[in-house]
């Protein structure tokens, strides 16, 4: 209903303004008037009427339906890799190629290879990326230390994670832990016998698919490795529910994190140590509507998008990104430096200062200088530090972008998968039946060319 109202309002606006001779009206979906790209574009084109709309489409089918019915007035629009089948829209000709833009071409060439691969189709460039989000599984150092664990204990694959959890179950049987749990993010009212099984099975399937797709292999679940890991997830999940306290403490051994800084605590969930360490990511990109009547102007706006990326966002896109200082932290450092300068000036110019007062002031100066030095070396000085970038560069060429999948139970398309998973995790579906149904889904996707 909201989308229909928006469309009606846009159509009325177009009709009302159509009489204004010489005016060019543009519609940018997924943009707002406070963005740097918008401000840059309207400053260059004061003669244009520029309308913006936040993202109102949630799936590939919604966009395609709007395009087919003529209810898609946007000259540019934004899609994310997790919500939209970008390759499908490129293939069907709904996105116009941007290969003729030297500005966008130059920017993309400086980005990580997996990002480029998402936006190049049949040798042509189709998008202007402006944001990349990464997420991963990690251990929590506070809980790790409280449990007496070391870096040597950190799992480096999904198989090792299950090895670790089996050992953890044995430990808490003999020595129960009241404050430390494997995960404490469960909603207390929904926590039950199958919670940990679902927790492990979801991660198994997600990362199993990721490894297969990254290797460009046909997806098959009927393998000795998957069957073994699935059965272990079922057993370990059952045991964790039995032996962990129902009420979780403050400390959790593992959690899902995002951002560069915590990559130091990454727990790779590849199936075995022989596979590459992948980082699941989501890419936000601006596209040009192939049916736009204002191709040149719309392309210029996308050029503004890709050249107006905030440095802390660009750090996830560009291979040669530089550290990004936290402006608030820098202001605090500058304020402290001004206080140091003022105190030193007073020491240098005050001839009649009493010795006790002078010594006290000198001590204060020395203390402020030590504080300033500590601030200058603190990671908090940066939104993105050199160390953050060094960690991220280790994985930048292994970013993994998963298109919308019926295997993701958290999405609308994955509701059947959620029901299938729940039936297995609650014991209403055997491992044989579950694996067989997964392979049926994989085969269907393969035949449809969606895998």
Short mmCIF file of C-alpha atoms in Angstrom, two decimals, residues 139 144 149-156 160 164:
data_model
loop_
_atom_site.label_atom_id
_atom_site.label_comp_id
_atom_site.label_asym_id
_atom_site.label_seq_id
_atom_site.Cartn_x
_atom_site.Cartn_y
_atom_site.Cartn_z
CA UNK A 139 35.26 -15.53 19.74
CA UNK A 144 38.00 -16.76 26.36
CA UNK A 149 41.62 -20.53 26.93
CA UNK A 150 44.42 -19.29 24.67
CA UNK A 151 44.89 -18.39 21.01
CA UNK A 152 45.90 -21.98 20.41
CA UNK A 153 42.38 -23.07 21.34
CA UNK A 154 40.66 -20.93 18.66
CA UNK A 155 39.02 -23.13 15.99
CA UNK A 156 40.14 -22.49 12.41
CA UNK A 160 37.47 -27.69 14.53
CA UNK A 164 36.06 -27.57 20.42
#
